[in-house]
């Protein structure tokens, strides 16, 4: 009589160990899949940054530098025009004062 409960208990203990091993394998497999997905996602984002974003940013920086140079030249030309007009007005005022 004592053999039946012992046998059932031993059978339950073995079944827990067997299912525990199966569960551990599934957990390990799930973890490996998860880390693979995360690694793939990070690698694809890193490639996108390296292949697309950085060259685009560098191109934009170069274009902005060229635009700034053009604007500096334009401002310098406008200052020269304004100075010439001011000098012309000054000379006209001087002639007007002499004429009076």
PDB file of N, CA, C and O in Angstrom, residues 48-98:
ATOM      1  N   UNK A  48      21.291  52.367 -41.113  1.00  0.00           N
ATOM      2  CA  UNK A  48      20.516  53.488 -41.661  1.00  0.00           C
ATOM      3  C   UNK A  48      21.177  54.817 -41.298  1.00  0.00           C
ATOM      4  O   UNK A  48      21.256  55.722 -42.126  1.00  0.00           O
ATOM      5  N   UNK A  49      21.649  54.913 -40.076  1.00  0.00           N
ATOM      6  CA  UNK A  49      22.327  56.144 -39.657  1.00  0.00           C
ATOM      7  C   UNK A  49      23.604  56.327 -40.454  1.00  0.00           C
ATOM      8  O   UNK A  49      23.892  57.412 -40.963  1.00  0.00           O
ATOM      9  N   UNK A  50      24.385  55.268 -40.580  1.00  0.00           N
ATOM     10  CA  UNK A  50      25.664  55.359 -41.278  1.00  0.00           C
ATOM     11  C   UNK A  50      25.523  55.558 -42.772  1.00  0.00           C
ATOM     12  O   UNK A  50      26.277  56.313 -43.380  1.00  0.00           O
ATOM     13  N   UNK A  51      24.557  54.895 -43.383  1.00  0.00           N
ATOM     14  CA  UNK A  51      24.425  54.939 -44.844  1.00  0.00           C
ATOM     15  C   UNK A  51      23.583  56.100 -45.341  1.00  0.00           C
ATOM     16  O   UNK A  51      23.837  56.621 -46.426  1.00  0.00           O
ATOM     17  N   UNK A  52      22.582  56.488 -44.596  1.00  0.00           N
ATOM     18  CA  UNK A  52      21.644  57.508 -45.075  1.00  0.00           C
ATOM     19  C   UNK A  52      21.802  58.847 -44.352  1.00  0.00           C
ATOM     20  O   UNK A  52      21.982  59.883 -44.989  1.00  0.00           O
ATOM     21  N   UNK A  53      21.710  58.821 -43.045  1.00  0.00           N
ATOM     22  CA  UNK A  53      21.633  60.064 -42.283  1.00  0.00           C
ATOM     23  C   UNK A  53      22.938  60.850 -42.272  1.00  0.00           C
ATOM     24  O   UNK A  53      22.929  62.059 -42.479  1.00  0.00           O
ATOM     25  N   UNK A  54      24.055  60.200 -41.996  1.00  0.00           N
ATOM     26  CA  UNK A  54      25.323  60.917 -41.885  1.00  0.00           C
ATOM     27  C   UNK A  54      25.703  61.567 -43.213  1.00  0.00           C
ATOM     28  O   UNK A  54      26.039  62.758 -43.236  1.00  0.00           O
ATOM     29  N   UNK A  55      25.660  60.843 -44.355  1.00  0.00           N
ATOM     30  CA  UNK A  55      25.973  61.522 -45.619  1.00  0.00           C
ATOM     31  C   UNK A  55      25.008  62.668 -45.931  1.00  0.00           C
ATOM     32  O   UNK A  55      25.423  63.717 -46.447  1.00  0.00           O
ATOM     33  N   UNK A  56      23.746  62.489 -45.588  1.00  0.00           N
ATOM     34  CA  UNK A  56      22.762  63.546 -45.821  1.00  0.00           C
ATOM     35  C   UNK A  56      23.078  64.780 -44.978  1.00  0.00           C
ATOM     36  O   UNK A  56      22.991  65.919 -45.454  1.00  0.00           O
ATOM     37  N   UNK A  57      23.444  64.563 -43.733  1.00  0.00           N
ATOM     38  CA  UNK A  57      23.793  65.678 -42.852  1.00  0.00           C
ATOM     39  C   UNK A  57      25.053  66.372 -43.343  1.00  0.00           C
ATOM     40  O   UNK A  57      25.127  67.614 -43.364  1.00  0.00           O
ATOM     41  N   UNK A  58      26.049  65.596 -43.757  1.00  0.00           N
ATOM     42  CA  UNK A  58      27.288  66.195 -44.266  1.00  0.00           C
ATOM     43  C   UNK A  58      27.015  67.020 -45.521  1.00  0.00           C
ATOM     44  O   UNK A  58      27.567  68.114 -45.688  1.00  0.00           O
ATOM     45  N   UNK A  59      26.153  66.521 -46.400  1.00  0.00           N
ATOM     46  CA  UNK A  59      25.786  67.268 -47.608  1.00  0.00           C
ATOM     47  C   UNK A  59      25.067  68.563 -47.232  1.00  0.00           C
ATOM     48  O   UNK A  59      25.346  69.623 -47.799  1.00  0.00           O
ATOM     49  N   UNK A  60      24.165  68.490 -46.262  1.00  0.00           N
ATOM     50  CA  UNK A  60      23.446  69.680 -45.815  1.00  0.00           C
ATOM     51  C   UNK A  60      24.401  70.713 -45.219  1.00  0.00           C
ATOM     52  O   UNK A  60      24.254  71.915 -45.450  1.00  0.00           O
ATOM     53  N   UNK A  61      25.381  70.253 -44.457  1.00  0.00           N
ATOM     54  CA  UNK A  61      26.361  71.161 -43.858  1.00  0.00           C
ATOM     55  C   UNK A  61      27.151  71.867 -44.957  1.00  0.00           C
ATOM     56  O   UNK A  61      27.373  73.085 -44.887  1.00  0.00           O
ATOM     57  N   UNK A  62      27.571  71.126 -45.966  1.00  0.00           N
ATOM     58  CA  UNK A  62      28.313  71.734 -47.077  1.00  0.00           C
ATOM     59  C   UNK A  62      27.455  72.756 -47.817  1.00  0.00           C
ATOM     60  O   UNK A  62      27.925  73.845 -48.162  1.00  0.00           O
ATOM     61  N   UNK A  63      26.194  72.424 -48.056  1.00  0.00           N
ATOM     62  CA  UNK A  63      25.296  73.372 -48.735  1.00  0.00           C
ATOM     63  C   UNK A  63      25.099  74.634 -47.898  1.00  0.00           C
ATOM     64  O   UNK A  63      25.077  75.749 -48.435  1.00  0.00           O
ATOM     65  N   UNK A  64      24.953  74.479 -46.588  1.00  0.00           N
ATOM     66  CA  UNK A  64      24.785  75.643 -45.718  1.00  0.00           C
ATOM     67  C   UNK A  64      26.037  76.516 -45.713  1.00  0.00           C
ATOM     68  O   UNK A  64      25.946  77.751 -45.684  1.00  0.00           O
ATOM     69  N   UNK A  65      27.214  75.890 -45.740  1.00  0.00           N
ATOM     70  CA  UNK A  65      28.456  76.666 -45.801  1.00  0.00           C
ATOM     71  C   UNK A  65      28.517  77.471 -47.098  1.00  0.00           C
ATOM     72  O   UNK A  65      28.892  78.655 -47.088  1.00  0.00           O
ATOM     73  N   UNK A  66      28.137  76.846 -48.214  1.00  0.00           N
ATOM     74  CA  UNK A  66      28.133  77.554 -49.501  1.00  0.00           C
ATOM     75  C   UNK A  66      27.129  78.711 -49.473  1.00  0.00           C
ATOM     76  O   UNK A  66      27.423  79.807 -49.951  1.00  0.00           O
ATOM     77  N   UNK A  67      25.945  78.449 -48.923  1.00  0.00           N
ATOM     78  CA  UNK A  67      24.932  79.504 -48.827  1.00  0.00           C
ATOM     79  C   UNK A  67      25.427  80.663 -47.963  1.00  0.00           C
ATOM     80  O   UNK A  67      25.208  81.836 -48.298  1.00  0.00           O
ATOM     81  N   UNK A  68      26.089  80.337 -46.853  1.00  0.00           N
ATOM     82  CA  UNK A  68      26.633  81.394 -45.986  1.00  0.00           C
ATOM     83  C   UNK A  68      27.678  82.221 -46.711  1.00  0.00           C
ATOM     84  O   UNK A  68      27.717  83.449 -46.572  1.00  0.00           O
ATOM     85  N   UNK A  69      28.544  81.574 -47.492  1.00  0.00           N
ATOM     86  CA  UNK A  69      29.545  82.318 -48.266  1.00  0.00           C
ATOM     87  C   UNK A  69      28.881  83.245 -49.283  1.00  0.00           C
ATOM     88  O   UNK A  69      29.280  84.405 -49.432  1.00  0.00           O
ATOM     89  N   UNK A  70      27.855  82.736 -49.946  1.00  0.00           N
ATOM     90  CA  UNK A  70      27.128  83.556 -50.928  1.00  0.00           C
ATOM     91  C   UNK A  70      26.462  84.745 -50.229  1.00  0.00           C
ATOM     92  O   UNK A  70      26.519  85.878 -50.720  1.00  0.00           O
ATOM     93  N   UNK A  71      25.846  84.498 -49.077  1.00  0.00           N
ATOM     94  CA  UNK A  71      25.191  85.585 -48.341  1.00  0.00           C
ATOM     95  C   UNK A  71      26.195  86.618 -47.838  1.00  0.00           C
ATOM     96  O   UNK A  71      25.911  87.824 -47.853  1.00  0.00           O
ATOM     97  N   UNK A  72      27.382  86.181 -47.423  1.00  0.00           N
ATOM     98  CA  UNK A  72      28.420  87.129 -46.996  1.00  0.00           C
ATOM     99  C   UNK A  72      28.845  88.010 -48.159  1.00  0.00           C
ATOM    100  O   UNK A  72      28.996  89.233 -48.001  1.00  0.00           O
ATOM    101  N   UNK A  73      29.026  87.407 -49.335  1.00  0.00           N
ATOM    102  CA  UNK A  73      29.390  88.190 -50.523  1.00  0.00           C
ATOM    103  C   UNK A  73      28.275  89.163 -50.891  1.00  0.00           C
ATOM    104  O   UNK A  73      28.542  90.324 -51.238  1.00  0.00           O
ATOM    105  N   UNK A  74      27.035  88.698 -50.823  1.00  0.00           N
ATOM    106  CA  UNK A  74      25.899  89.558 -51.140  1.00  0.00           C
ATOM    107  C   UNK A  74      25.819  90.736 -50.169  1.00  0.00           C
ATOM    108  O   UNK A  74      25.605  91.881 -50.584  1.00  0.00           O
ATOM    109  N   UNK A  75      25.983  90.452 -48.858  1.00  0.00           N
ATOM    110  CA  UNK A  75      25.944  91.524 -47.862  1.00  0.00           C
ATOM    111  C   UNK A  75      27.062  92.532 -48.087  1.00  0.00           C
ATOM    112  O   UNK A  75      26.852  93.736 -47.939  1.00  0.00           O
ATOM    113  N   UNK A  76      28.232  92.034 -48.423  1.00  0.00           N
ATOM    114  CA  UNK A  76      29.363  92.939 -48.692  1.00  0.00           C
ATOM    115  C   UNK A  76      29.057  93.827 -49.898  1.00  0.00           C
ATOM    116  O   UNK A  76      29.302  95.039 -49.861  1.00  0.00           O
ATOM    117  N   UNK A  77      28.484  93.241 -50.942  1.00  0.00           N
ATOM    118  CA  UNK A  77      28.117  94.023 -52.130  1.00  0.00           C
ATOM    119  C   UNK A  77      27.042  95.052 -51.784  1.00  0.00           C
ATOM    120  O   UNK A  77      27.114  96.208 -52.240  1.00  0.00           O
ATOM    121  N   UNK A  78      26.057  94.677 -50.975  1.00  0.00           N
ATOM    122  CA  UNK A  78      25.004  95.624 -50.591  1.00  0.00           C
ATOM    123  C   UNK A  78      25.561  96.764 -49.751  1.00  0.00           C
ATOM    124  O   UNK A  78      25.151  97.916 -49.906  1.00  0.00           O
ATOM    125  N   UNK A  79      26.515  96.458 -48.862  1.00  0.00           N
ATOM    126  CA  UNK A  79      27.142  97.511 -48.063  1.00  0.00           C
ATOM    127  C   UNK A  79      27.883  98.498 -48.953  1.00  0.00           C
ATOM    128  O   UNK A  79      27.820  99.716 -48.737  1.00  0.00           O
ATOM    129  N   UNK A  80      28.579  97.986 -49.965  1.00  0.00           N
ATOM    130  CA  UNK A  80      29.295  98.866 -50.885  1.00  0.00           C
ATOM    131  C   UNK A  80      28.327  99.758 -51.657  1.00  0.00           C
ATOM    132  O   UNK A  80      28.589 100.953 -51.847  1.00  0.00           O
ATOM    133  N   UNK A  81      27.202  99.200 -52.080  1.00  0.00           N
ATOM    134  CA  UNK A  81      26.195  99.990 -52.799  1.00  0.00           C
ATOM    135  C   UNK A  81      25.641 101.083 -51.889  1.00  0.00           C
ATOM    136  O   UNK A  81      25.505 102.253 -52.302  1.00  0.00           O
ATOM    137  N   UNK A  82      25.329 100.733 -50.647  1.00  0.00           N
ATOM    138  CA  UNK A  82      24.789 101.709 -49.695  1.00  0.00           C
ATOM    139  C   UNK A  82      25.815 102.799 -49.427  1.00  0.00           C
ATOM    140  O   UNK A  82      25.477 104.002 -49.385  1.00  0.00           O
ATOM    141  N   UNK A  83      27.087 102.426 -49.248  1.00  0.00           N
ATOM    142  CA  UNK A  83      28.138 103.434 -49.020  1.00  0.00           C
ATOM    143  C   UNK A  83      28.274 104.365 -50.212  1.00  0.00           C
ATOM    144  O   UNK A  83      28.446 105.583 -50.045  1.00  0.00           O
ATOM    145  N   UNK A  84      28.209 103.834 -51.432  1.00  0.00           N
ATOM    146  CA  UNK A  84      28.294 104.679 -52.631  1.00  0.00           C
ATOM    147  C   UNK A  84      27.106 105.643 -52.701  1.00  0.00           C
ATOM    148  O   UNK A  84      27.275 106.815 -53.028  1.00  0.00           O
ATOM    149  N   UNK A  85      25.918 105.162 -52.364  1.00  0.00           N
ATOM    150  CA  UNK A  85      24.737 106.029 -52.383  1.00  0.00           C
ATOM    151  C   UNK A  85      24.844 107.115 -51.312  1.00  0.00           C
ATOM    152  O   UNK A  85      24.496 108.276 -51.561  1.00  0.00           O
ATOM    153  N   UNK A  86      25.328 106.743 -50.130  1.00  0.00           N
ATOM    154  CA  UNK A  86      25.499 107.734 -49.064  1.00  0.00           C
ATOM    155  C   UNK A  86      26.522 108.792 -49.479  1.00  0.00           C
ATOM    156  O   UNK A  86      26.331 109.985 -49.227  1.00  0.00           O
ATOM    157  N   UNK A  87      27.599 108.332 -50.104  1.00  0.00           N
ATOM    158  CA  UNK A  87      28.616 109.288 -50.557  1.00  0.00           C
ATOM    159  C   UNK A  87      28.034 110.207 -51.635  1.00  0.00           C
ATOM    160  O   UNK A  87      28.284 111.416 -51.637  1.00  0.00           O
ATOM    161  N   UNK A  88      27.250 109.646 -52.551  1.00  0.00           N
ATOM    162  CA  UNK A  88      26.623 110.444 -53.602  1.00  0.00           C
ATOM    163  C   UNK A  88      25.677 111.491 -53.009  1.00  0.00           C
ATOM    164  O   UNK A  88      25.677 112.660 -53.412  1.00  0.00           O
ATOM    165  N   UNK A  89      24.869 111.079 -52.002  1.00  0.00           N
ATOM    166  CA  UNK A  89      23.967 112.016 -51.325  1.00  0.00           C
ATOM    167  C   UNK A  89      24.766 113.097 -50.611  1.00  0.00           C
ATOM    168  O   UNK A  89      24.411 114.281 -50.661  1.00  0.00           O
ATOM    169  N   UNK A  90      25.856 112.695 -49.965  1.00  0.00           N
ATOM    170  CA  UNK A  90      26.718 113.661 -49.285  1.00  0.00           C
ATOM    171  C   UNK A  90      27.255 114.691 -50.280  1.00  0.00           C
ATOM    172  O   UNK A  90      27.238 115.904 -50.011  1.00  0.00           O
ATOM    173  N   UNK A  91      27.730 114.232 -51.413  1.00  0.00           N
ATOM    174  CA  UNK A  91      28.265 115.146 -52.435  1.00  0.00           C
ATOM    175  C   UNK A  91      27.170 116.065 -52.978  1.00  0.00           C
ATOM    176  O   UNK A  91      27.415 117.260 -53.199  1.00  0.00           O
ATOM    177  N   UNK A  92      25.964 115.533 -53.193  1.00  0.00           N
ATOM    178  CA  UNK A  92      24.861 116.375 -53.673  1.00  0.00           C
ATOM    179  C   UNK A  92      24.492 117.439 -52.639  1.00  0.00           C
ATOM    180  O   UNK A  92      24.255 118.604 -52.995  1.00  0.00           O
ATOM    181  N   UNK A  93      24.447 117.065 -51.362  1.00  0.00           N
ATOM    182  CA  UNK A  93      24.155 118.043 -50.308  1.00  0.00           C
ATOM    183  C   UNK A  93      25.244 119.109 -50.249  1.00  0.00           C
ATOM    184  O   UNK A  93      24.954 120.291 -50.035  1.00  0.00           O
ATOM    185  N   UNK A  94      26.474 118.721 -50.436  1.00  0.00           N
ATOM    186  CA  UNK A  94      27.594 119.668 -50.414  1.00  0.00           C
ATOM    187  C   UNK A  94      27.460 120.664 -51.571  1.00  0.00           C
ATOM    188  O   UNK A  94      27.652 121.874 -51.400  1.00  0.00           O
ATOM    189  N   UNK A  95      27.089 120.185 -52.764  1.00  0.00           N
ATOM    190  CA  UNK A  95      26.913 121.056 -53.927  1.00  0.00           C
ATOM    191  C   UNK A  95      25.740 121.999 -53.717  1.00  0.00           C
ATOM    192  O   UNK A  95      25.783 123.177 -54.113  1.00  0.00           O
ATOM    193  N   UNK A  96      24.683 121.483 -53.082  1.00  0.00           N
ATOM    194  CA  UNK A  96      23.520 122.318 -52.821  1.00  0.00           C
ATOM    195  C   UNK A  96      23.892 123.445 -51.854  1.00  0.00           C
ATOM    196  O   UNK A  96      23.429 124.590 -52.022  1.00  0.00           O
ATOM    197  N   UNK A  97      24.688 123.141 -50.855  1.00  0.00           N
ATOM    198  CA  UNK A  97      25.088 124.172 -49.904  1.00  0.00           C
ATOM    199  C   UNK A  97      25.989 125.221 -50.559  1.00  0.00           C
ATOM    200  O   UNK A  97      25.918 126.398 -50.251  1.00  0.00           O
ATOM    201  N   UNK A  98      26.829 124.762 -51.462  1.00  0.00           N
ATOM    202  CA  UNK A  98      27.699 125.713 -52.176  1.00  0.00           C
ATOM    203  C   UNK A  98      26.890 126.591 -53.130  1.00  0.00           C
ATOM    204  O   UNK A  98      27.241 127.765 -53.343  1.00  0.00           O
TER     205      UNK A  98
END
